[in-house]
Tab-separated table of C-alpha atoms and ligand atoms in Angstrom:
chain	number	residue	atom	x	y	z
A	1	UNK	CA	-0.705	89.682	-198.718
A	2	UNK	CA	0.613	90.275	-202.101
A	3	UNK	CA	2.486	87.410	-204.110
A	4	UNK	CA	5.438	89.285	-203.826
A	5	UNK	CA	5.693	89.644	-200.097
A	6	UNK	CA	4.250	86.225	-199.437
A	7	UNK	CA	6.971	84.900	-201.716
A	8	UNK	CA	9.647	87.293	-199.551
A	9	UNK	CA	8.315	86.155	-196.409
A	10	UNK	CA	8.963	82.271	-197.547
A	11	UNK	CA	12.603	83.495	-198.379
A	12	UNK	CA	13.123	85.129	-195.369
A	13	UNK	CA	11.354	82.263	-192.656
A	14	UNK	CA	13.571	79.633	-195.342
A	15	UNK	CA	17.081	82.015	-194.873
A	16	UNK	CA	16.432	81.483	-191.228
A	17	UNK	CA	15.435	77.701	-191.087
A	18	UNK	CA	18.105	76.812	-192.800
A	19	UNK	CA	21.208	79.104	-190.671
A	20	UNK	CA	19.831	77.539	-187.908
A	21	UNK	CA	20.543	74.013	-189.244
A	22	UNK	CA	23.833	74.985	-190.625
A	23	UNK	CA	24.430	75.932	-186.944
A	24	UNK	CA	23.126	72.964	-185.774
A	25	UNK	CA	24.905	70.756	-187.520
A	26	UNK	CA	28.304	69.049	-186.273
A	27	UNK	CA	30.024	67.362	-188.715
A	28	UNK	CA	30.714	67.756	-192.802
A	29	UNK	CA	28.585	64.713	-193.544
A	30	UNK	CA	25.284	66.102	-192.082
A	31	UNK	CA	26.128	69.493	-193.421
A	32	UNK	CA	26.508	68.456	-196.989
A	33	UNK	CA	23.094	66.928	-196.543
A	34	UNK	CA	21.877	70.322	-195.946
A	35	UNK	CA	24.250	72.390	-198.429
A	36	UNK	CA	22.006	69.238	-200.948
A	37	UNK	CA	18.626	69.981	-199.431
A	38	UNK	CA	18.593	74.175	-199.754
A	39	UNK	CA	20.813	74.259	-202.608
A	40	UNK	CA	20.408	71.712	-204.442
A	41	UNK	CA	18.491	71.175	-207.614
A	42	UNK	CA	15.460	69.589	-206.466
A	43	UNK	CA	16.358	72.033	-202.974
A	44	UNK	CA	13.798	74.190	-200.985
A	45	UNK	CA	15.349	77.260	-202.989
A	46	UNK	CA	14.336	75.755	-206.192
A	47	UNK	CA	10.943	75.359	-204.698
A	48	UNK	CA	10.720	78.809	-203.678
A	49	UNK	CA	11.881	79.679	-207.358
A	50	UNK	CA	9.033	77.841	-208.778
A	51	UNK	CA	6.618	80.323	-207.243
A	52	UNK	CA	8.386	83.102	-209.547
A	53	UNK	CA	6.606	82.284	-212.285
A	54	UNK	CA	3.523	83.141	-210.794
A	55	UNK	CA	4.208	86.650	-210.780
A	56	UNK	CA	3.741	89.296	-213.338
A	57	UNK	CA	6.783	89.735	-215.067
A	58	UNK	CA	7.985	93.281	-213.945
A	59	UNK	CA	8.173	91.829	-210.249
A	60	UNK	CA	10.272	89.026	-211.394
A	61	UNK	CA	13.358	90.864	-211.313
A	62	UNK	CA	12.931	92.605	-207.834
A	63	UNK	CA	12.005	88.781	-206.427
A	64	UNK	CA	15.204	87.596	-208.565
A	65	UNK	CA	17.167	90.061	-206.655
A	66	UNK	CA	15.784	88.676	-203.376
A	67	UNK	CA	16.532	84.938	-204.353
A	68	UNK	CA	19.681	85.678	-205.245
A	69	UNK	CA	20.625	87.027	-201.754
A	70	UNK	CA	19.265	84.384	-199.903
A	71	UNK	CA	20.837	82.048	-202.178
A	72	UNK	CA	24.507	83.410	-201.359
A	73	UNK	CA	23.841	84.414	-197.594
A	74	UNK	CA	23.029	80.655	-197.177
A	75	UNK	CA	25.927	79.498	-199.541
A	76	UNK	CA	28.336	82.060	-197.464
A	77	UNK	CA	27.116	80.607	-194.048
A	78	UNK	CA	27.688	76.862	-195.205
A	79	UNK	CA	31.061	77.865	-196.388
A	80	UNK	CA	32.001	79.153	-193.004
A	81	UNK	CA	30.030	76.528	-190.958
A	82	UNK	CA	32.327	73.802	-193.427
A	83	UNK	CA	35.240	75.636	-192.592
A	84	UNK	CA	34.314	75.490	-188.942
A	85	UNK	CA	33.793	72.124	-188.760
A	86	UNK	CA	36.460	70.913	-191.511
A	87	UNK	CA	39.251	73.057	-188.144
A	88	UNK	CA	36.953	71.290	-185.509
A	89	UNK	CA	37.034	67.456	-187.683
A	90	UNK	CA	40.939	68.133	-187.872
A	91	UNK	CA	41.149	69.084	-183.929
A	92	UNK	CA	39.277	66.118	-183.004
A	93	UNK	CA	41.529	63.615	-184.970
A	94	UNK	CA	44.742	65.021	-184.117
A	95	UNK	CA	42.961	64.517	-180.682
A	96	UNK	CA	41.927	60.955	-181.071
A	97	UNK	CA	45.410	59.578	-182.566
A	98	UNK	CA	47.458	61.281	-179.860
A	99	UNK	CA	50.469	59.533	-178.922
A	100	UNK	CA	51.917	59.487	-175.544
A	101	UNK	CA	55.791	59.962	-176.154
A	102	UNK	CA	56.354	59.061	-172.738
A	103	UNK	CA	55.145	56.022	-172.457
A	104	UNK	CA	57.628	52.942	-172.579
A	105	UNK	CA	58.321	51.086	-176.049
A	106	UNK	CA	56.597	47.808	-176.554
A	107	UNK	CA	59.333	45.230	-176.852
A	108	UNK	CA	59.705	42.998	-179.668
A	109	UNK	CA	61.156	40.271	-177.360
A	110	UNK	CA	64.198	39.883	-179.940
A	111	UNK	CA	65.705	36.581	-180.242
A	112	UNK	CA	69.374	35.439	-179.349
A	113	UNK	CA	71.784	32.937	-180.909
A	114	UNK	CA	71.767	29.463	-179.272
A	115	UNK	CA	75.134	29.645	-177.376
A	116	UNK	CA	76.317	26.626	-179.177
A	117	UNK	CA	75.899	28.241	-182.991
A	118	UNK	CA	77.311	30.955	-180.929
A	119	UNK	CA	80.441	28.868	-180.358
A	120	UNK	CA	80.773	27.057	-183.467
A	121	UNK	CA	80.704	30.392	-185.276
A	122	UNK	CA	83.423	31.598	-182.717
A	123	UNK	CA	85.790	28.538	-183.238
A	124	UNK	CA	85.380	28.982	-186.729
A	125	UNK	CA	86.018	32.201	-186.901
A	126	UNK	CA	89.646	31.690	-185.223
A	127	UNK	CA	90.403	28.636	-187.845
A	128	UNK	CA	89.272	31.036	-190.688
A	129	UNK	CA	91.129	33.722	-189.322
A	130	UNK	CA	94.468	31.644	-189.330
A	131	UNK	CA	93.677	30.935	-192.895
A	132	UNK	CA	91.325	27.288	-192.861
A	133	UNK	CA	88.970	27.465	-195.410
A	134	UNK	CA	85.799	26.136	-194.214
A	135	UNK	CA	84.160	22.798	-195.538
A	136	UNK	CA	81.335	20.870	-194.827
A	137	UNK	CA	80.077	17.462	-195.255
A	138	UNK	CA	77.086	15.690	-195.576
A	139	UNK	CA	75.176	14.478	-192.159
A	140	UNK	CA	74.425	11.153	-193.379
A	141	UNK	CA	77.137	9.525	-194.434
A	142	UNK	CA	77.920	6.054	-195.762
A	143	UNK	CA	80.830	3.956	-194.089
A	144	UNK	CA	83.567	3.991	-196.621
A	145	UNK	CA	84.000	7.637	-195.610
A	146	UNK	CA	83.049	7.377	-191.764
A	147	UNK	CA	85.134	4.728	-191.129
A	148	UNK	CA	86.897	2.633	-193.498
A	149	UNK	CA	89.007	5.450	-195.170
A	150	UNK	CA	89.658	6.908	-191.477
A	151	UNK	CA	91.247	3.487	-191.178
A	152	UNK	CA	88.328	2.089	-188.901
A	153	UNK	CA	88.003	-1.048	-190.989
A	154	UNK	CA	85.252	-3.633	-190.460
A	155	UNK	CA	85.866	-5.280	-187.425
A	156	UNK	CA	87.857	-2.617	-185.817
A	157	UNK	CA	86.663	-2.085	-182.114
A	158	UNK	CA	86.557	1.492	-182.947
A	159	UNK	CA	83.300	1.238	-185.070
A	160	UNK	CA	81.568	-0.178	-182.066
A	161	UNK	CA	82.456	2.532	-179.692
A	162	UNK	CA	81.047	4.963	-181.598
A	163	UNK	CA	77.949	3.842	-180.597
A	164	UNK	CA	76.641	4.735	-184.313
A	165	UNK	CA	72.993	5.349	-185.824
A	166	UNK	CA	72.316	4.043	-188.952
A	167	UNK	CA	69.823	4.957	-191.042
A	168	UNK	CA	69.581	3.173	-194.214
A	169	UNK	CA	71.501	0.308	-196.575
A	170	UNK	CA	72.287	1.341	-199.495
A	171	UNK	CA	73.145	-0.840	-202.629
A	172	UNK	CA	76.878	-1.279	-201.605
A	173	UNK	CA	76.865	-0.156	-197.718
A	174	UNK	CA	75.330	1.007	-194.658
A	175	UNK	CA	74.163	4.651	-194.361
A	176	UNK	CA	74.804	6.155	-191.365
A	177	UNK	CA	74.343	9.505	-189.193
A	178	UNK	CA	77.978	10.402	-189.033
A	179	UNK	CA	79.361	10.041	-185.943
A	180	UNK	CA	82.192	12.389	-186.370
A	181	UNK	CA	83.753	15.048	-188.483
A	182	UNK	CA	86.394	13.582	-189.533
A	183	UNK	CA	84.939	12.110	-192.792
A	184	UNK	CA	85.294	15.655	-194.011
A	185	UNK	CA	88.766	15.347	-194.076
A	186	UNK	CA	88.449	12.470	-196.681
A	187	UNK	CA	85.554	14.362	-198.728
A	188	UNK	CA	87.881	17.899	-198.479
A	189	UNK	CA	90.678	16.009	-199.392
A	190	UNK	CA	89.332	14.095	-202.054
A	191	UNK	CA	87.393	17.286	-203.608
A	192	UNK	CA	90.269	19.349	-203.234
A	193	UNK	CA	92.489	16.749	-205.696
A	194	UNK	CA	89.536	16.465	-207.962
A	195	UNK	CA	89.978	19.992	-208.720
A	196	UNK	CA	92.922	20.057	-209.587
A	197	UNK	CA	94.389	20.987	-205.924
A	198	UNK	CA	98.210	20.268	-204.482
A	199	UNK	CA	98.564	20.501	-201.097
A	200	UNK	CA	99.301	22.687	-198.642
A	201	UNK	CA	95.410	22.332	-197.796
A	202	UNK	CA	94.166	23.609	-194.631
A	203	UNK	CA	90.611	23.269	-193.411
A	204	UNK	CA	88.368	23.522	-190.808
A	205	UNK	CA	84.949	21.544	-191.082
A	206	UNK	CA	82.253	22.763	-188.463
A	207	UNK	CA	78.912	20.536	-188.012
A	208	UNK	CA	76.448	18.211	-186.849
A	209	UNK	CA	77.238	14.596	-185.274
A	210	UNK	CA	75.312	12.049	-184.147
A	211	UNK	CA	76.140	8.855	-181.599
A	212	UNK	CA	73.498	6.717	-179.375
A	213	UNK	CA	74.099	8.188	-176.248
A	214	UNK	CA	72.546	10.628	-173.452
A	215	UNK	CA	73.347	11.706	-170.039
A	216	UNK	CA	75.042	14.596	-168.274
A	217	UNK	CA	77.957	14.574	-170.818
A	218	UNK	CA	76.533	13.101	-173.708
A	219	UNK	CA	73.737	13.972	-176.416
A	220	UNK	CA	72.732	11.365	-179.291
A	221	UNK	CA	73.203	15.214	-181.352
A	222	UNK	CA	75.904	17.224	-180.836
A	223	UNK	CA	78.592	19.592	-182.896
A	224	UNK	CA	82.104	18.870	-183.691
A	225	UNK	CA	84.953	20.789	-185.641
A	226	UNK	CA	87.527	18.900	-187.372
A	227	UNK	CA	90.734	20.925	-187.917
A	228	UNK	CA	93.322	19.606	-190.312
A	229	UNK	CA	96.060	20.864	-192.506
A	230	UNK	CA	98.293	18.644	-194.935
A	231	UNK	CA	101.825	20.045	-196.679
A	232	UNK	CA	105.030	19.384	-196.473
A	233	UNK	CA	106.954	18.995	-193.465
A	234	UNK	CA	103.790	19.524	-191.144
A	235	UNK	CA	105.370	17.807	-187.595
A	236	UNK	CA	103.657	17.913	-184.222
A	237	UNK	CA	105.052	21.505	-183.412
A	238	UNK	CA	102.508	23.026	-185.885
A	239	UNK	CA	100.154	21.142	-184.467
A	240	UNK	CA	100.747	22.461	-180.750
A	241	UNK	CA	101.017	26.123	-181.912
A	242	UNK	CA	97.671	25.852	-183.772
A	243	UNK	CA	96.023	24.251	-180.459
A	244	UNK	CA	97.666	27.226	-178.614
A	245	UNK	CA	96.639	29.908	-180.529
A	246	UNK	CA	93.335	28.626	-180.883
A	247	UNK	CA	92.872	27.871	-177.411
A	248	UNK	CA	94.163	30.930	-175.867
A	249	UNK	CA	92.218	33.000	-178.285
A	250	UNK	CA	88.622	30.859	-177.420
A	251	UNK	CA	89.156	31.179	-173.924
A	252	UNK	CA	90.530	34.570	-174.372
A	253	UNK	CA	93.878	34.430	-171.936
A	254	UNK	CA	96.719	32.362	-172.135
A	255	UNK	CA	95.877	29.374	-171.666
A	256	UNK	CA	98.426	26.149	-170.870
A	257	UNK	CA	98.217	22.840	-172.681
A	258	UNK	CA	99.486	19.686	-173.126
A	259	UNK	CA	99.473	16.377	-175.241
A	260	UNK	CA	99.180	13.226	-173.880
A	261	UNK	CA	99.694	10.395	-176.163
A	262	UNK	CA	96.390	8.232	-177.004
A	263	UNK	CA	95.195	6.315	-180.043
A	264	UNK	CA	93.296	7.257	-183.280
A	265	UNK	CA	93.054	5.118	-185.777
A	266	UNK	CA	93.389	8.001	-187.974
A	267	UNK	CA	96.447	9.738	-186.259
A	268	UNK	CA	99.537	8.036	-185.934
A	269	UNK	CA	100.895	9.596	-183.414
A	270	UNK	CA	98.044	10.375	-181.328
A	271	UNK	CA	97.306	12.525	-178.733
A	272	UNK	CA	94.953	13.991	-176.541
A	273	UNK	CA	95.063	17.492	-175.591
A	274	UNK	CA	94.640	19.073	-172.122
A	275	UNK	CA	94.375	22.402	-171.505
A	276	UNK	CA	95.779	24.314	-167.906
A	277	UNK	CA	91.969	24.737	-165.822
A	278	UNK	CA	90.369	27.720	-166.681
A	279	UNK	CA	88.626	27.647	-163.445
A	280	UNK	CA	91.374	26.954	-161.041
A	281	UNK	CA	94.224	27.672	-163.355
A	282	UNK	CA	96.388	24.668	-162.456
A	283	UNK	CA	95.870	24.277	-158.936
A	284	UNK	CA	93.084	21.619	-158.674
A	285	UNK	CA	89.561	22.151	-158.370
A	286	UNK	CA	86.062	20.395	-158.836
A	287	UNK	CA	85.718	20.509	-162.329
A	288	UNK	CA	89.496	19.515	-162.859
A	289	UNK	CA	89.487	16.978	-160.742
A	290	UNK	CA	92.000	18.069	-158.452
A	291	UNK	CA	93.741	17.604	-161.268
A	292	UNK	CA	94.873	21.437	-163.239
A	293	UNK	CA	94.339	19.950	-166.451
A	294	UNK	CA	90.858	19.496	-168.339
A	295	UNK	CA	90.745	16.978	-171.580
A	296	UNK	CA	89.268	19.123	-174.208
A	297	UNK	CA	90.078	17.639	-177.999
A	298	UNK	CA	91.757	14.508	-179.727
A	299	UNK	CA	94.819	15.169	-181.943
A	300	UNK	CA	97.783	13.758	-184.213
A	301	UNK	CA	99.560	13.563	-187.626
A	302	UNK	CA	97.167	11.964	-190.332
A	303	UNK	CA	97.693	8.274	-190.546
A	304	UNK	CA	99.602	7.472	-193.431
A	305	UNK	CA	97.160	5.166	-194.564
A	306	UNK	CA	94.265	8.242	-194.395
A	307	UNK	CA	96.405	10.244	-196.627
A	308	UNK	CA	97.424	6.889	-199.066
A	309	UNK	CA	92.841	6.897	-199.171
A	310	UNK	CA	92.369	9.292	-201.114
A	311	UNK	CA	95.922	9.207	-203.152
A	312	UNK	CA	98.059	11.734	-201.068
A	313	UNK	CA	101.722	10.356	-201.294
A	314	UNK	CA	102.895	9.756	-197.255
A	315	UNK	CA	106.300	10.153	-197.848
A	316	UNK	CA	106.275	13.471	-199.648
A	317	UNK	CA	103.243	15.149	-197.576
A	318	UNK	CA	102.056	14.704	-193.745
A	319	UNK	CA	99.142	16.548	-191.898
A	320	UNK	CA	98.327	17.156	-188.564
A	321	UNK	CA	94.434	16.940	-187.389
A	322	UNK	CA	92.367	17.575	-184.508
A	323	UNK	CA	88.547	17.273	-183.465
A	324	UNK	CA	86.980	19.065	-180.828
A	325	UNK	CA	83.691	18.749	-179.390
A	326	UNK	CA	81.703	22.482	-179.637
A	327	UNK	CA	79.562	21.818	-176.560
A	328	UNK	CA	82.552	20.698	-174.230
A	329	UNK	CA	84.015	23.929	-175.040
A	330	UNK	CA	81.200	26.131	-175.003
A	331	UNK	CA	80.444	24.277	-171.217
A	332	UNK	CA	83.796	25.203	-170.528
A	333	UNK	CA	83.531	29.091	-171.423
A	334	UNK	CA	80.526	29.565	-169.959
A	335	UNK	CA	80.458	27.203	-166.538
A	336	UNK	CA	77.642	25.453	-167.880
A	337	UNK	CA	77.320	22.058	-165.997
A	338	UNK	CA	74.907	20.110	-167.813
A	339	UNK	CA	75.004	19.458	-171.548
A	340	UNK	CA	71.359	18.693	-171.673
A	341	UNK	CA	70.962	22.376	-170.702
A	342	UNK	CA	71.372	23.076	-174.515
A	343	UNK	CA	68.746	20.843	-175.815
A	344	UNK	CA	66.100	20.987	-173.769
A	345	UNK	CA	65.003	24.535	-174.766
A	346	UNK	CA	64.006	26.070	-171.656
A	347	UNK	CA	63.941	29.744	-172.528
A	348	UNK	CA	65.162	30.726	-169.087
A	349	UNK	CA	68.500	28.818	-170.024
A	350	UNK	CA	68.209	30.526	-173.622
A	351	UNK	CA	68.033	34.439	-172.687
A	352	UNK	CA	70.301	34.159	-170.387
A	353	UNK	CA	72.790	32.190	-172.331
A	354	UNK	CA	71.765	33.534	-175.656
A	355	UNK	CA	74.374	36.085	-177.637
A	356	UNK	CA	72.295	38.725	-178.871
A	357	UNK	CA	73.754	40.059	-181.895
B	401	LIG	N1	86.970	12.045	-184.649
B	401	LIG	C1	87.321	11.962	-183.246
B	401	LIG	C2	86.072	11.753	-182.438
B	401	LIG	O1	85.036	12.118	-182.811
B	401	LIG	C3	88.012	13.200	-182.811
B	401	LIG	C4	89.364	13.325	-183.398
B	401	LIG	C5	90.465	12.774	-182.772
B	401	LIG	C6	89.539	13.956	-184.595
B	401	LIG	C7	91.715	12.898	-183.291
B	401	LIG	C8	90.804	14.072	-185.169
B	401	LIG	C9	91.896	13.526	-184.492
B	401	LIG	O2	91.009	14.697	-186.319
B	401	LIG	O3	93.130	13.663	-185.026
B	401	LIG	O4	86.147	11.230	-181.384
C-alpha cells in the first residue's frame, strides 16, 4: 500500500473511531475530553498530520485536502453531538428540580402575641386614643417614689401589704422591684414640670410590677396601667366617664359600673370600681359571685399631698387616677380561669390564646 492510501486509510478508520465515541458519549464533560483528544494539539489528528511529511511534496496537497475533511466532519459531528447533549443536560435538570405545585406549603409555624402584651397594647391603645400620652418608668425603683411620695410613709401598713421585693440598698434608701405603677405618676409628673410643663397632663403608664405572691390570682410578676390626668376642675365625674368609656370599649359592649368607696393612700376620695358581669350581665353567676358586679380597678382624686410631692399647687389643680391590673382584665375578656395560665408557657395555652397579627 502506498503512503498515501495507508495515510487515507488511518483518516478514514480515525473519522470512524472517533463518531462512534462522539455517539457514545453522554454528557458535555466526557465529550470535551474527546473534542481535546482528536482535535486537539497534541490530538490523534495531529498525529495523523505528522505522517504528511513523509510524503513527496506533490501528494501533500491531495492528503491536505483529505485532513481537512476529516478534520471538519469530526468538528461538525461534535458540534451537533454538544448541541444534543447541551438540549438533553437542560431536559434532565429542568427534570431533576421539578416542583410539585400541588403539594401543600410547609408552614413556618408563625408566632402569636402573648395575650397579655396583647391586652396591655389594647388598653393602651384606648387611653392613647382619648388623648394620654404614654409614659413609662423604671422597674426598679427606690422608695421615695414607690411609696413615700404616694403618701405610703415609713410605717404605714400599706408598705407591708404590698408584700414588696427588694433588691438592693442604695446610699440613701432601699431599692425595690416596684410594686405598682403608680410611681409613674410622681416621675411623669415631676418630668413633665422639669420641662417646663403646666398642667392639664394626662397619662397613661403601661408596665411591669412585681409583689411576693403566687396562687390562682396572684403572680410575684404581673402588668399594671396607671391612668391619671391632673387640670383644673378634674372632679369624680371625669373620672367615671373615663372608666366608662374605657371599659365599654375593652370589653366591647356597654358595660355597667360602679364606685364603691375604699382607701388609697394616694386618692382621697377613694374608690373601687365594679363593673356590671360580663358573663351573667347582672344577674349573678359563678364568677360574680352571685353577685352582678366584678371588682376590676382601684380609683380616686390624687391626694393632695401626692400633688403638694412634686410641687403641684392642691388648691388650684386636682387629678383623678386609676390602676388596673392587665391580667385581671385580660382573664376577664377571655374566660381565662387561672392566672398562672399566662406564665407557665405551655404552648397549647399560647396558640390558642395567642393574637396573631
Ligand atoms: N396602685 C394601686 C395598686 O397597685 C392601684 C391604684 C389604686 C392606682 C388607686 C391608682 C389609684 O392610681 O387611684 O394596688
Amino acid at each position: 500500500m502506498s503512503e498515501i492510501d495507508s495515510l487515507k486509510s488511518e483518516l478514514e478508520s480515525l473519522q470512524a473511531d472517533a463518531l462512534q465515541a462522539f455517539s457514545a458519549a453522554d454528557n458535555l464533560n466526557d465529550l470535551q475530553k474527546l473534542r481535546v483528544q482528536y482535535l486537539g494539539k497534541k490530538g490523534a489528528l495531529t498525529e495523523v498530520l505528522k505522517g504528511v511529511g513523509k510524503l513527496a511534496p506533490t501528494d501533500r496537497p491531495m492528503i491536505g485536502q483529505h485532513v481537512n475533511k476529516t478534520k471538519s466532519a469530526l468538528a461538525a459531528a461534535l458540534d451537533s453531538t454538544e448541541a444534543d447533549l447541551a438540549v438533553k443536560a437542560k431536559a434532565a435538570r429542568i427534570e431533576a428540580e421539578r416542583v410539585d405545585v400541588t403539594l401543600p406549603g410547609r408552614s413556618k409555624g408563625k408566632g402569636a402575641l402573648h395575650p397579655v402584651q396583647h391586652g396591655l397594647d389594647e388598653i393602651t391603645a384606648i387611653f392613647s386614643q382619648m388623648g394620654f400620652v404614654v409614659a413609662e418608668g423604671p422597674e426598679i425603683e427606690d422608695e421615695f417614689h414607690n411609696f413615700d411620695a404616694l403618701n405610703i410613709p415609713a410605717e404605714h401598713p400599706a408598705r407591708a401589704m404590698h408584700d414588696t421585693f427588694f433588691v438592693k440598698q442604695m446610699a440613701d434608701q432601699p431599692m425595690l422591684l416596684r410594686t405598682h405603677t403608680s410611681p409613674v405618676q410622681i416621675r411623669a409628673m415631676k418630668r413633665f414640670l422639669a420641662e417646663g410643663g403646666e398642667p392639664p397632663l394626662a397619662v397613661v403608664a403601661p408596665g411591669r410590677v412585681y409583689r411576693c405572691d403566687y396562687d390562682v390570682t396572684h403572680s410575684p410578676m404581673f402588668h399594671q396601667v396607671e391612668v391619671f390626668k391632673v387640670d383644673r376642675d378634674v372632679s369624680m365625674a371625669h373620672l367615671k366617664g373615663v372608666l366608662k368609656h374605657f371599659l365599654s370599649t375593652y370589653f366591647e359592649k356597654e358595660v355597667e359600673i360602679r364606685l364603691r368607696p375604699h382607701y388609697f393612700p394616694f386618692t382621697e376620695p377613694s374608690a373601687e370600681v365594679d363593673i356590671g358581669c360580663v358573663f351573667c350581665a347582672g344577674k349573678g353567676c359563678r364568677i360574680c359571685k352571685g353577685s352582678g358586679w366584678i371588682e376590676v380597678l382601684g380609683s380616686g382624686m390624687i391626694h393632695p399631698k401626692v400633688l403638694e410631692s412634686v410641687g403641684i399647687d392642691s388648691e388650684e389643680f386636682s387629678g383623678f387616677a386609676f390602676g388596673l391590673g392587665v391580667e385581671r382584665l385580660v382573664m376577664l375578656k377571655q374566660g381565662i380561669p387561672d392566672l398562672r395560665l399566662f406564665f407557665e408557657n405551655d404552648v397549647r395555652f399560647l396558640s390558642r390564646m395567642g393574637v396573631s397579627k
